[in-house]
PDB file of N, CA and C in Angstrom:
ATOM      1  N   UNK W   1       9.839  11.723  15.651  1.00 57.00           N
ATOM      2  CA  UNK W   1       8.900  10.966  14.845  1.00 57.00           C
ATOM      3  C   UNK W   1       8.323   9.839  15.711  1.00 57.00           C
ATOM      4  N   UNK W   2       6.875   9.310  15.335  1.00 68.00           N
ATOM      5  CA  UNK W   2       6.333   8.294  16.392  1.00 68.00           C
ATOM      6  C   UNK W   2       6.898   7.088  16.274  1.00 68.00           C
ATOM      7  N   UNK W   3       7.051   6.085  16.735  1.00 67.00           N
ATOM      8  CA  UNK W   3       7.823   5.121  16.619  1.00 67.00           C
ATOM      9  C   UNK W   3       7.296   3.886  15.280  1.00 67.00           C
ATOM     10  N   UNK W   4       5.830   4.414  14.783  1.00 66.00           N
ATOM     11  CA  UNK W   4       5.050   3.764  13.656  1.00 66.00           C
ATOM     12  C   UNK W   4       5.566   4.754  12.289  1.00 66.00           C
ATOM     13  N   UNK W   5       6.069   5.630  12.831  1.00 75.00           N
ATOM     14  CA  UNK W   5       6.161   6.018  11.076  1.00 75.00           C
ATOM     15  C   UNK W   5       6.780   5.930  10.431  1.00 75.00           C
ATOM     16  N   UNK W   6       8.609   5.469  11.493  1.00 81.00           N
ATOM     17  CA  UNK W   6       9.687   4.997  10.487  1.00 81.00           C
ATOM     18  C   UNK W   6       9.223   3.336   9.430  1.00 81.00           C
ATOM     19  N   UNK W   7       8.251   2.703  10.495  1.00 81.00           N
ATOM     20  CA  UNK W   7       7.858   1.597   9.593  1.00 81.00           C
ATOM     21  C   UNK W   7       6.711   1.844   8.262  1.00 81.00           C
ATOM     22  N   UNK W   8       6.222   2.654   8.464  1.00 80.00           N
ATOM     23  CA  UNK W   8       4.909   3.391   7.719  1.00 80.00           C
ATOM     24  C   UNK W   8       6.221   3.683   6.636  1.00 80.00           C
ATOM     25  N   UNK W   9       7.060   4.768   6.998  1.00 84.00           N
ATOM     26  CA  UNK W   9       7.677   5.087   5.625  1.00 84.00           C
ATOM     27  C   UNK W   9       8.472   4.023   5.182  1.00 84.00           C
ATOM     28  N   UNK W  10       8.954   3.308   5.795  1.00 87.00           N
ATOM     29  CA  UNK W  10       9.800   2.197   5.044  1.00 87.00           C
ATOM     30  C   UNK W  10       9.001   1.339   4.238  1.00 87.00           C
ATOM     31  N   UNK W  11       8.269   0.849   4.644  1.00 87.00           N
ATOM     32  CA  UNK W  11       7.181  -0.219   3.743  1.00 87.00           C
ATOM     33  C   UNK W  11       6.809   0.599   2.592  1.00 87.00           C
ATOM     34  N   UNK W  12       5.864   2.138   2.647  1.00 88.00           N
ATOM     35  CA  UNK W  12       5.867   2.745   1.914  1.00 88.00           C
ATOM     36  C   UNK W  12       7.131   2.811   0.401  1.00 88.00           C
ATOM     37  N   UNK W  13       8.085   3.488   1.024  1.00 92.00           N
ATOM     38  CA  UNK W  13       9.164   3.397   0.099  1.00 92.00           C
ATOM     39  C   UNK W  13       9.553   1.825  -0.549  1.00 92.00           C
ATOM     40  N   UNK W  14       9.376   0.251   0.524  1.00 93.00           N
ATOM     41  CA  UNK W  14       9.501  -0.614  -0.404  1.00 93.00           C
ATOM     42  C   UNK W  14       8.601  -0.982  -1.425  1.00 93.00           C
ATOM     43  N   UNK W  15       6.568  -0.300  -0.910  1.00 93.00           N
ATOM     44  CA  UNK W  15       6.099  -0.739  -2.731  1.00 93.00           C
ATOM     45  C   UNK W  15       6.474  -0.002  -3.438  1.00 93.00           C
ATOM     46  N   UNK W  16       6.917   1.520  -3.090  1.00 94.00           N
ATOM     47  CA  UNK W  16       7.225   1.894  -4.339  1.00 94.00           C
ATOM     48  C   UNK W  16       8.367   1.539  -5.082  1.00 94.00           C
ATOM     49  N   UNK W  17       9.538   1.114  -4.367  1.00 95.00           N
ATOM     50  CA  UNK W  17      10.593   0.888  -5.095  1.00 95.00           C
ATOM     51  C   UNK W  17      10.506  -0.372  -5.959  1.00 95.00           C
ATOM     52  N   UNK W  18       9.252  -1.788  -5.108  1.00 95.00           N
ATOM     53  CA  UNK W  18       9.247  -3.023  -5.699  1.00 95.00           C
ATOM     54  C   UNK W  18       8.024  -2.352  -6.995  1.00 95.00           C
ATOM     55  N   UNK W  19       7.434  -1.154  -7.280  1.00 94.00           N
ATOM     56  CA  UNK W  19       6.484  -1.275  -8.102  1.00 94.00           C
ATOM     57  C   UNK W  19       7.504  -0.777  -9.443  1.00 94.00           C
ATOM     58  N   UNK W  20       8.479   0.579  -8.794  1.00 95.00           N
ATOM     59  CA  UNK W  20       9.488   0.670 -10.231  1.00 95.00           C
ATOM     60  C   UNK W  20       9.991  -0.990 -11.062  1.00 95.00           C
ATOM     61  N   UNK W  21      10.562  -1.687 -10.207  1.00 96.00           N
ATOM     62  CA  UNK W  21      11.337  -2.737 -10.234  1.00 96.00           C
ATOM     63  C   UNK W  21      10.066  -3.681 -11.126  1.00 96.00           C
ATOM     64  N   UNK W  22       9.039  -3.512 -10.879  1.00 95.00           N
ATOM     65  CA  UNK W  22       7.868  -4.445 -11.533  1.00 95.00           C
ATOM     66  C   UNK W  22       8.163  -3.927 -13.066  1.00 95.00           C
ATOM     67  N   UNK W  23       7.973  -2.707 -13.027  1.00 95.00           N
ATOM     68  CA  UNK W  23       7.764  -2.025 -14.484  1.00 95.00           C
ATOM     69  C   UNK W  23       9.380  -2.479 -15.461  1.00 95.00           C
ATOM     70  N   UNK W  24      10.094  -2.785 -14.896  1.00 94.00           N
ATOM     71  CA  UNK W  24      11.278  -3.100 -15.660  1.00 94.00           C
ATOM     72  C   UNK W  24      11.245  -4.242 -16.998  1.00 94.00           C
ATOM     73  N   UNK W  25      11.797  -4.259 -17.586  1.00 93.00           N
ATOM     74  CA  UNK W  25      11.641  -5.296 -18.758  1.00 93.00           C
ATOM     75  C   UNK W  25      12.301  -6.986 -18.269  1.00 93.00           C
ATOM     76  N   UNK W  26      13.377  -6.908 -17.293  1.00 93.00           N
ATOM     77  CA  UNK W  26      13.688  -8.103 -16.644  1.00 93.00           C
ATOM     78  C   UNK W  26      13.168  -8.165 -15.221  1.00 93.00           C
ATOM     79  N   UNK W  27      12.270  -8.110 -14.737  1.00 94.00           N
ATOM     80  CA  UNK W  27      11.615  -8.436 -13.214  1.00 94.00           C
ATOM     81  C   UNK W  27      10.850  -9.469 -13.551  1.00 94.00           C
ATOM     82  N   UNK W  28      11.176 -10.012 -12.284  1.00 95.00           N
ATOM     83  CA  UNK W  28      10.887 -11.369 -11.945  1.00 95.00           C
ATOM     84  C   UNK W  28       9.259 -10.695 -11.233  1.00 95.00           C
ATOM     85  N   UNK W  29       8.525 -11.122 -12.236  1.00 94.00           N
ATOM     86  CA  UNK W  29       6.957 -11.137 -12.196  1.00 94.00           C
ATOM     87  C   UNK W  29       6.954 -11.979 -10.750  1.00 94.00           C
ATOM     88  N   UNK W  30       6.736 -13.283 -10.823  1.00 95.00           N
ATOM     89  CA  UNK W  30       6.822 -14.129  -9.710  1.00 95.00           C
ATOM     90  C   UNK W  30       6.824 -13.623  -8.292  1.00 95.00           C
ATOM     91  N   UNK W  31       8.552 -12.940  -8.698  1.00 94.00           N
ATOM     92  CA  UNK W  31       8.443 -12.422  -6.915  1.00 94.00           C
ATOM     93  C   UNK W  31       8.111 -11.361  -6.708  1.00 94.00           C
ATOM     94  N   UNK W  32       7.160 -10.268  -7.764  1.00 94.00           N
ATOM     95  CA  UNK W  32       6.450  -8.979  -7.955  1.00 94.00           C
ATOM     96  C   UNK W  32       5.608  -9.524  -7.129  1.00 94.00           C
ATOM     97  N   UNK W  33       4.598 -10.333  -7.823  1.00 93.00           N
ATOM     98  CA  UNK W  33       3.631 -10.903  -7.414  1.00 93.00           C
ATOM     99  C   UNK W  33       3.196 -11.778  -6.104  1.00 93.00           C
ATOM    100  N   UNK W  34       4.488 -12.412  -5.299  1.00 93.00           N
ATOM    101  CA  UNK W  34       4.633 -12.677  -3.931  1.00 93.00           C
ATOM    102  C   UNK W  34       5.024 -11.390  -3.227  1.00 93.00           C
ATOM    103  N   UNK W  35       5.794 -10.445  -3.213  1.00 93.00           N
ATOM    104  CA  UNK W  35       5.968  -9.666  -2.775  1.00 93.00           C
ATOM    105  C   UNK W  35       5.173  -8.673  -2.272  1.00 93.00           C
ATOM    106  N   UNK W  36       4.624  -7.932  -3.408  1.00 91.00           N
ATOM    107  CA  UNK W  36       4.057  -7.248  -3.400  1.00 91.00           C
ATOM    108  C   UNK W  36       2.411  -7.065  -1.858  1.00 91.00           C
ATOM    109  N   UNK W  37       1.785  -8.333  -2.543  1.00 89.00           N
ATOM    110  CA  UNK W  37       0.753  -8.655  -0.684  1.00 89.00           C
ATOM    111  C   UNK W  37       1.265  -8.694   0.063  1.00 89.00           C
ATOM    112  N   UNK W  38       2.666  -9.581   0.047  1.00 89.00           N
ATOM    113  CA  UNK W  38       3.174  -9.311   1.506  1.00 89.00           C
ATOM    114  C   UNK W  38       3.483  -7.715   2.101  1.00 89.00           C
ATOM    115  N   UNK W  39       4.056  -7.414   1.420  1.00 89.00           N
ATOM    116  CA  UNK W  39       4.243  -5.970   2.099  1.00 89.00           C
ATOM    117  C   UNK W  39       3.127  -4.943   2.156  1.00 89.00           C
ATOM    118  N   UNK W  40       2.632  -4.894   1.273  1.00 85.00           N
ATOM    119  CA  UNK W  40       1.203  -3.961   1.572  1.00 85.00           C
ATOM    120  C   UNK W  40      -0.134  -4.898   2.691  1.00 85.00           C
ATOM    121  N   UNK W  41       0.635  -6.422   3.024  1.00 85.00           N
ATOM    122  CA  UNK W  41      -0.286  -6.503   3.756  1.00 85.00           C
ATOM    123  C   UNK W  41       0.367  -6.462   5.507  1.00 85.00           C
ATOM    124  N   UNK W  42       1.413  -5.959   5.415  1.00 84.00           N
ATOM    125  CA  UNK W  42       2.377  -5.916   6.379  1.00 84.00           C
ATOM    126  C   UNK W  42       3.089  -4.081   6.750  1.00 84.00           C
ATOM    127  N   UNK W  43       2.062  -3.539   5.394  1.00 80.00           N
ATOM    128  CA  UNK W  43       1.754  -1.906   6.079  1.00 80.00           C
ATOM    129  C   UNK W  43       1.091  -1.454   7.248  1.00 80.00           C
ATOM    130  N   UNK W  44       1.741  -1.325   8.671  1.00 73.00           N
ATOM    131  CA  UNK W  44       1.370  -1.169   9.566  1.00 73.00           C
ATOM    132  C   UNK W  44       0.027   0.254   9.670  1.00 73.00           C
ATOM    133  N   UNK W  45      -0.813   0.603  10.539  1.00 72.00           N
ATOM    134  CA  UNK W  45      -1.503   1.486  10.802  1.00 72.00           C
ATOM    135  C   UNK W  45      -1.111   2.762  10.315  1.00 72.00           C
ATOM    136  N   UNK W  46      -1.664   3.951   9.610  1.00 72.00           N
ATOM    137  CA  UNK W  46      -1.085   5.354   9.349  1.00 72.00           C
ATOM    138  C   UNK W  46      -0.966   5.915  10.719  1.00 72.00           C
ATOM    139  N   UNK W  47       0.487   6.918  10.477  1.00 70.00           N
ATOM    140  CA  UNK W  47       0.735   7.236  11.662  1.00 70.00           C
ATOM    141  C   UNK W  47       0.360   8.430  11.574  1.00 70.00           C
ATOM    142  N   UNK W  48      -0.422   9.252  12.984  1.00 74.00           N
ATOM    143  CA  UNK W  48      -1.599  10.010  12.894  1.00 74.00           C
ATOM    144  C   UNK W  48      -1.286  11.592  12.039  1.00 74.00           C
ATOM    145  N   UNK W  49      -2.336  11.780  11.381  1.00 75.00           N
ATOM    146  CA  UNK W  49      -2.325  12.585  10.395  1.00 75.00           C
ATOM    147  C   UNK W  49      -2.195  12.863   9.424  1.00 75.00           C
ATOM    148  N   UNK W  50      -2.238  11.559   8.833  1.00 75.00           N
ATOM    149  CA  UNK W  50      -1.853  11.030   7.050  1.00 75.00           C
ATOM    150  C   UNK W  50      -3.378  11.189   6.831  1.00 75.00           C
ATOM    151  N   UNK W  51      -4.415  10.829   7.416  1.00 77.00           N
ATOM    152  CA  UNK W  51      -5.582  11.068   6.691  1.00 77.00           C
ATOM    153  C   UNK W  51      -6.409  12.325   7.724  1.00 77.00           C
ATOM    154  N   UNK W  52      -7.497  13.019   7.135  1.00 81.00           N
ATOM    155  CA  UNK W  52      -8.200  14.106   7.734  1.00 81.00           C
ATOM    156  C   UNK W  52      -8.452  13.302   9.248  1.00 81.00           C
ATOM    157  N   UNK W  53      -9.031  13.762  10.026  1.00 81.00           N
ATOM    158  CA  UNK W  53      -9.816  13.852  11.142  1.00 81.00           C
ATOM    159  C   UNK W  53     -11.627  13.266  10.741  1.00 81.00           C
ATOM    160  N   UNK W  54     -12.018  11.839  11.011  1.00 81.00           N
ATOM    161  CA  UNK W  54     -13.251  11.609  10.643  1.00 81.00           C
ATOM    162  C   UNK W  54     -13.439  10.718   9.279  1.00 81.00           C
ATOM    163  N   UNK W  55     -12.061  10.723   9.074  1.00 79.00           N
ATOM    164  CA  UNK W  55     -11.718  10.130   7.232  1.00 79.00           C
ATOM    165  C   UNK W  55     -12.331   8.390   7.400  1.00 79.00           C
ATOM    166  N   UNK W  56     -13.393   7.895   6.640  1.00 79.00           N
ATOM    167  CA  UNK W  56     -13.359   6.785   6.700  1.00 79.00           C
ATOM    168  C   UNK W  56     -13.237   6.201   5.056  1.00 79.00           C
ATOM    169  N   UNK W  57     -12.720   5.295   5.111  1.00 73.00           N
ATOM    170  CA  UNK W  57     -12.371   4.685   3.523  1.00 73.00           C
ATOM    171  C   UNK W  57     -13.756   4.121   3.214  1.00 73.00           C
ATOM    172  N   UNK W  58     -14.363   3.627   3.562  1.00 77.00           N
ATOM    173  CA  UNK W  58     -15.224   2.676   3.425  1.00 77.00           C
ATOM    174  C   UNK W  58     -16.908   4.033   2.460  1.00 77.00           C
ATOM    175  N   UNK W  59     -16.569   5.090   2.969  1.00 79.00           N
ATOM    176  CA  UNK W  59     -18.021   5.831   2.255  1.00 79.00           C
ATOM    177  C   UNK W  59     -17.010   6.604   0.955  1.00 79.00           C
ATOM    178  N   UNK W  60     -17.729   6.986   0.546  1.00 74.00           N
ATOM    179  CA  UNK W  60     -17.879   7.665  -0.893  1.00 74.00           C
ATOM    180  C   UNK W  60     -18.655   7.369  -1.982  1.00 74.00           C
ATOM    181  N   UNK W  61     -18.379   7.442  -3.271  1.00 71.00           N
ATOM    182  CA  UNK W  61     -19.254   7.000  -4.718  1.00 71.00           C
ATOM    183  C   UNK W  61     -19.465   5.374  -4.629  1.00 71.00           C
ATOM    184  N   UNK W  62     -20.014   5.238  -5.420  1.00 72.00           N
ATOM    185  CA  UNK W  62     -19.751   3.804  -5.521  1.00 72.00           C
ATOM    186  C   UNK W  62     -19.638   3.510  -6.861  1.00 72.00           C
ATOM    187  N   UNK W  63     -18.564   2.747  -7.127  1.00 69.00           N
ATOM    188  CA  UNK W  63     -17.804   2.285  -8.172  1.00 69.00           C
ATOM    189  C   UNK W  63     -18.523   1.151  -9.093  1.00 69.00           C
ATOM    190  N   UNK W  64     -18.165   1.300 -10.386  1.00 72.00           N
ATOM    191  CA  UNK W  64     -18.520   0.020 -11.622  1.00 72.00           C
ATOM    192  C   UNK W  64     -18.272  -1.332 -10.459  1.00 72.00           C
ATOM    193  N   UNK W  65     -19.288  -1.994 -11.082  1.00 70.00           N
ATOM    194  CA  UNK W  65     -19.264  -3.288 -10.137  1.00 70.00           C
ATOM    195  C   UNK W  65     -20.010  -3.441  -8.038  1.00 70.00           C
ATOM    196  N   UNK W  66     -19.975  -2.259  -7.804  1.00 59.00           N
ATOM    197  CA  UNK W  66     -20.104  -2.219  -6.205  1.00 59.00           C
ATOM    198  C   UNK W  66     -21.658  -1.737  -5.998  1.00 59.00           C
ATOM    199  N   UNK W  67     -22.378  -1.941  -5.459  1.00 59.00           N
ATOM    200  CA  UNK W  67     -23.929  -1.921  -4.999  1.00 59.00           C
ATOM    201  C   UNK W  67     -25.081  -2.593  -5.683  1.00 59.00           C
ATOM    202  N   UNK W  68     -24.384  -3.837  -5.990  1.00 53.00           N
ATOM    203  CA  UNK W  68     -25.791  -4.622  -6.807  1.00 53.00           C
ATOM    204  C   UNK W  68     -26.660  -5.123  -5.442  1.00 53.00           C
TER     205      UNK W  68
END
C-alpha cells in the first residue's frame, strides 16, 4: 500500500466513526462540531485511484444557490 493511504483510510474511518458517534442521543455536539473540520480538514490527498483519470470536482451541474 502507498505510504498516503494508510492515512487516507484512517482519517476516513475517523469521520465515519465521529459521524456514528454524532448521531447518538448523548454526543457531545461541541466536540462533533470541533472535530469534525479538523479531521476532514486534515484528510490528506486521495491516494491514486480513488477518483477516475481526468476527474475534476470543481465541473458538473450547478446546484440551488451556485451561478448567480
Amino acid at each position: 500500500m502507498c505510504p498516503h493511504c494508510d492515512d487516507y483510510a484512517r482519517t476516513v474511518v475517523m469521520l465515519g466513526d465521529l459521524a456514528l458517534y454524532a448521531d447518538m442521543t448523548s454526543a457531545d455536539q461541541h466536540f462533533v462540531d470541533v472535530i469534525g473540520p479538523s479531521l476532514a480538514a486534515s484528510l490528506p490527498e486521495p491516494p491514486p485511484g480513488v477518483f477516475p483519470a481526468g476527474y475534476d470536482p470543481n465541473e458538473g451541474p450547478e446546484y440551488p444557490g451556485q451561478g448567480w
